[in-house]
mmCIF file of C-alpha atoms in Angstrom:
data_model
loop_
_atom_site.group_PDB
_atom_site.id
_atom_site.type_symbol
_atom_site.label_atom_id
_atom_site.label_comp_id
_atom_site.label_asym_id
_atom_site.label_seq_id
_atom_site.Cartn_x
_atom_site.Cartn_y
_atom_site.Cartn_z
ATOM 1 C CA MET A 4 1.991 32.694 15.591
ATOM 2 C CA PRO A 5 3.000 33.437 11.914
ATOM 3 C CA PHE A 6 6.850 34.105 11.333
ATOM 4 C CA ALA A 7 9.263 34.378 8.412
ATOM 5 C CA GLN A 8 12.942 33.947 8.178
ATOM 6 C CA LEU A 9 14.689 36.997 6.445
ATOM 7 C CA LYS A 10 17.640 35.871 4.698
ATOM 8 C CA ASP A 11 18.067 39.256 3.010
ATOM 9 C CA ARG A 12 18.894 40.808 6.231
ATOM 10 C CA ALA A 13 22.324 41.316 8.116
ATOM 11 C CA LEU A 14 23.471 42.586 11.561
ATOM 12 C CA VAL A 15 26.199 45.046 12.012
ATOM 13 C CA SER A 16 27.216 45.919 15.935
ATOM 14 C CA VAL A 17 28.913 49.020 16.864
ATOM 15 C CA SER A 18 30.150 48.820 20.337
ATOM 16 C CA GLY A 19 32.534 50.647 22.551
ATOM 17 C CA PRO A 20 32.581 53.697 25.254
ATOM 18 C CA ASP A 21 31.730 56.026 22.369
ATOM 19 C CA ALA A 22 29.395 54.209 20.693
ATOM 20 C CA GLU A 23 25.985 55.813 21.562
ATOM 21 C CA SER A 24 27.471 59.610 20.789
ATOM 22 C CA PHE A 25 29.089 58.425 17.935
ATOM 23 C CA LEU A 26 25.846 57.031 16.255
ATOM 24 C CA GLN A 27 23.820 59.714 17.619
ATOM 25 C CA ASN A 28 25.917 62.226 15.599
ATOM 26 C CA ILE A 29 25.665 60.562 12.589
ATOM 27 C CA LEU A 30 22.078 58.902 12.172
ATOM 28 C CA THR A 31 18.395 60.058 11.980
ATOM 29 C CA THR A 32 17.334 57.560 14.921
ATOM 30 C CA ASP A 33 17.265 59.367 18.452
ATOM 31 C CA LEU A 34 18.967 56.971 20.689
ATOM 32 C CA ASP A 35 17.703 58.710 23.945
ATOM 33 C CA ALA A 36 14.255 57.491 22.900
ATOM 34 C CA LEU A 37 15.468 54.086 22.017
ATOM 35 C CA ALA A 38 14.700 51.497 24.978
ATOM 36 C CA ALA A 39 15.822 48.340 25.734
ATOM 37 C CA GLY A 40 14.187 45.407 23.740
ATOM 38 C CA GLU A 41 12.852 47.881 20.881
ATOM 39 C CA ALA A 42 14.138 47.952 17.416
ATOM 40 C CA LYS A 43 13.717 51.763 15.624
ATOM 41 C CA PRO A 44 14.060 52.225 12.157
ATOM 42 C CA GLY A 45 16.731 54.756 11.377
ATOM 43 C CA ALA A 46 18.925 56.168 8.329
ATOM 44 C CA LEU A 47 22.495 57.199 7.683
ATOM 45 C CA LEU A 48 21.908 60.265 5.138
ATOM 46 C CA THR A 49 23.904 61.512 2.126
ATOM 47 C CA PRO A 50 24.953 65.678 2.565
ATOM 48 C CA GLN A 51 21.765 66.366 0.443
ATOM 49 C CA GLY A 52 19.681 64.401 2.960
ATOM 50 C CA LYS A 53 18.866 61.250 1.174
ATOM 51 C CA ILE A 54 18.832 57.780 2.651
ATOM 52 C CA LEU A 55 22.221 56.347 1.998
ATOM 53 C CA PHE A 56 21.495 53.047 3.992
ATOM 54 C CA ASP A 57 18.131 52.475 5.981
ATOM 55 C CA PHE A 58 18.092 50.016 9.012
ATOM 56 C CA LEU A 59 16.611 48.959 12.389
ATOM 57 C CA ILE A 60 18.812 49.815 15.444
ATOM 58 C CA SER A 61 18.374 48.176 18.721
ATOM 59 C CA ARG A 62 20.294 48.235 21.943
ATOM 60 C CA ALA A 63 22.359 44.724 22.474
ATOM 61 C CA GLY A 64 23.731 46.072 26.043
ATOM 62 C CA GLU A 65 25.348 48.956 27.576
ATOM 63 C CA ASN A 66 27.314 50.423 24.825
ATOM 64 C CA LEU A 67 26.366 48.037 22.485
ATOM 65 C CA PHE A 68 24.218 48.436 19.280
ATOM 66 C CA ARG A 69 22.701 46.217 16.559
ATOM 67 C CA LEU A 70 21.704 47.439 13.166
ATOM 68 C CA GLU A 71 19.825 45.438 10.793
ATOM 69 C CA CYS A 72 20.325 46.193 7.559
ATOM 70 C CA ARG A 73 20.088 44.631 3.942
ATOM 71 C CA SER A 74 22.608 41.547 3.498
ATOM 72 C CA ASP A 75 23.512 43.051 0.082
ATOM 73 C CA VAL A 76 24.634 46.703 1.281
ATOM 74 C CA SER A 77 25.999 45.426 4.781
ATOM 75 C CA ASP A 78 29.907 45.594 3.973
ATOM 76 C CA ASP A 79 29.585 49.248 2.049
ATOM 77 C CA PHE A 80 27.438 50.575 5.212
ATOM 78 C CA MET A 81 29.858 49.037 7.674
ATOM 79 C CA ARG A 82 32.851 50.801 5.515
ATOM 80 C CA ARG A 83 30.661 54.046 5.480
ATOM 81 C CA LEU A 84 30.449 53.652 9.357
ATOM 82 C CA MET A 85 34.202 53.273 9.675
ATOM 83 C CA LEU A 86 34.656 56.523 7.688
ATOM 84 C CA TYR A 87 33.191 58.484 10.190
ATOM 85 C CA LYS A 88 34.854 56.790 12.924
ATOM 86 C CA LEU A 89 37.688 58.844 13.228
ATOM 87 C CA ARG A 90 39.276 58.976 16.682
ATOM 88 C CA ALA A 91 36.086 57.491 18.602
ATOM 89 C CA LYS A 92 36.488 54.560 20.732
ATOM 90 C CA VAL A 93 33.942 51.776 18.808
ATOM 91 C CA GLU A 94 34.084 48.992 17.215
ATOM 92 C CA ILE A 95 32.234 47.980 14.124
ATOM 93 C CA ALA A 96 31.747 44.507 12.815
ATOM 94 C CA LYS A 97 29.344 41.812 11.520
ATOM 95 C CA ALA A 98 27.440 40.858 14.213
ATOM 96 C CA ASP A 99 27.774 37.069 15.525
ATOM 97 C CA GLN A 100 23.983 36.523 15.847
ATOM 98 C CA GLY A 101 23.499 36.956 11.782
ATOM 99 C CA LEU A 102 20.349 35.119 11.558
ATOM 100 C CA VAL A 103 17.029 37.707 11.298
ATOM 101 C CA ALA A 104 13.366 36.528 11.909
ATOM 102 C CA VAL A 105 10.254 38.005 12.124
ATOM 103 C CA ALA A 106 6.916 37.023 13.986
ATOM 104 C CA TRP A 107 3.838 38.864 14.278
ATOM 105 C CA GLY A 108 0.344 38.206 15.873
ATOM 106 C CA ASP A 109 -0.823 36.860 19.246
ATOM 107 C CA GLY A 110 2.193 35.332 20.865
ATOM 108 C CA ALA A 111 4.572 37.191 18.699
ATOM 109 C CA THR A 112 6.541 38.296 21.864
ATOM 110 C CA THR A 113 7.298 35.143 22.866
ATOM 111 C CA SER A 114 10.358 33.257 21.304
ATOM 112 C CA GLN A 115 10.187 29.703 19.605
ATOM 113 C CA PHE A 116 13.529 30.347 18.713
ATOM 114 C CA ASP A 117 16.796 30.484 20.755
ATOM 115 C CA SER A 118 17.569 33.949 19.819
ATOM 116 C CA THR A 119 17.020 37.679 21.310
ATOM 117 C CA PRO A 120 13.507 39.050 20.696
ATOM 118 C CA VAL A 121 13.007 42.739 20.006
ATOM 119 C CA ALA A 122 9.757 44.865 19.326
ATOM 120 C CA ASP A 123 9.282 46.295 15.764
ATOM 121 C CA ALA A 124 8.539 49.939 16.595
ATOM 122 C CA ARG A 125 7.441 50.557 13.168
ATOM 123 C CA PHE A 126 4.112 48.824 13.342
ATOM 124 C CA LEU A 127 2.092 50.957 15.936
ATOM 125 C CA ASP A 128 -0.936 48.753 15.848
ATOM 126 C CA ALA A 129 0.266 45.246 15.345
ATOM 127 C CA SER A 130 2.493 42.829 17.584
ATOM 128 C CA VAL A 131 5.541 42.542 15.436
ATOM 129 C CA THR A 132 8.827 40.997 16.979
ATOM 130 C CA ARG A 133 12.047 40.574 15.434
ATOM 131 C CA PHE A 134 14.110 37.746 16.612
ATOM 132 C CA TYR A 135 18.094 37.740 16.072
ATOM 133 C CA GLY A 136 20.137 34.831 16.424
ATOM 134 C CA GLY A 137 19.245 31.082 16.260
ATOM 135 C CA THR A 138 15.845 30.958 14.154
ATOM 136 C CA ALA A 139 14.034 28.624 12.603
ATOM 137 C CA ASP A 140 14.002 27.968 8.758
ATOM 138 C CA GLY A 141 11.072 28.683 6.679
ATOM 139 C CA GLY A 142 8.371 30.234 7.623
ATOM 140 C CA ASP A 143 5.793 32.711 5.278
ATOM 141 C CA PRO A 144 7.988 35.805 3.496
ATOM 142 C CA ALA A 145 4.893 36.614 1.473
ATOM 143 C CA ALA A 146 2.812 36.945 4.062
ATOM 144 C CA TRP A 147 5.299 39.271 6.113
ATOM 145 C CA GLN A 148 5.824 41.175 2.471
ATOM 146 C CA ALA A 149 1.835 41.337 2.611
ATOM 147 C CA LEU A 150 1.393 42.849 6.432
ATOM 148 C CA ARG A 151 4.522 45.150 6.001
ATOM 149 C CA ILE A 152 2.964 46.632 2.630
ATOM 150 C CA ALA A 153 -0.535 46.977 4.717
ATOM 151 C CA HIS A 154 1.037 48.848 7.086
ATOM 152 C CA GLY A 155 2.916 51.444 4.572
ATOM 153 C CA ILE A 156 6.448 50.188 5.779
ATOM 154 C CA ALA A 157 8.748 50.790 3.209
ATOM 155 C CA GLU A 158 11.911 49.029 2.790
ATOM 156 C CA SER A 159 14.905 49.661 0.565
ATOM 157 C CA GLY A 160 15.618 47.507 -2.360
ATOM 158 C CA SER A 161 11.723 46.720 -2.929
ATOM 159 C CA ASP A 162 9.723 49.942 -2.553
ATOM 160 C CA TYR A 163 12.845 52.477 -2.896
ATOM 161 C CA GLN A 164 16.284 52.980 -4.083
ATOM 162 C CA LEU A 165 18.996 53.798 -1.676
ATOM 163 C CA GLY A 166 19.874 57.665 -2.687
ATOM 164 C CA ASP A 167 16.671 58.318 -4.254
ATOM 165 C CA ALA A 168 14.562 58.702 -1.270
ATOM 166 C CA PHE A 169 14.309 61.360 1.621
ATOM 167 C CA PRO A 170 13.161 59.997 4.682
ATOM 168 C CA HIS A 171 9.996 61.411 4.796
ATOM 169 C CA ASP A 172 9.272 60.270 1.134
ATOM 170 C CA VAL A 173 9.181 56.634 2.988
ATOM 171 C CA LEU A 174 7.872 57.655 6.252
ATOM 172 C CA LEU A 175 10.588 57.572 8.639
ATOM 173 C CA ASP A 176 9.778 60.873 10.441
ATOM 174 C CA GLU A 177 6.493 59.083 11.319
ATOM 175 C CA THR A 178 8.220 56.549 13.851
#
């Protein structure tokens, strides 16, 4: 099972009794269709509809969501979420399980890591699993990038700049 540790990724958690309705109202991801054990792509948009932040979102429990984003924009992402919080009963914080790894191929759904596995829903015809928590060092980041590109999965920072693209430009409407 090939894998890669993604050192450029960070986790933000949103929890509380209003977490689902809070996120449903400001993000592009349909949370009603988000199953447990699955990570789906999403974005927070500018008023013009361009991608301000992109991420993968997964359920981490009842009224608890984990948002995986680029580590270099995670603090700005958290600040932006706080602006929308208003009176919503939610907590927004860096997640305790801050390490991210990805594995693909045969056995990708079984964890060799001490972590939480979730299926990456962007890959329709490949078995790709993300692991949050304790992960092994190393892996093959170049092979991960090649797999991602071969499947047409765009990521901000390397394939497009935040604030410059619409969701349909980077195929967010396909997942």
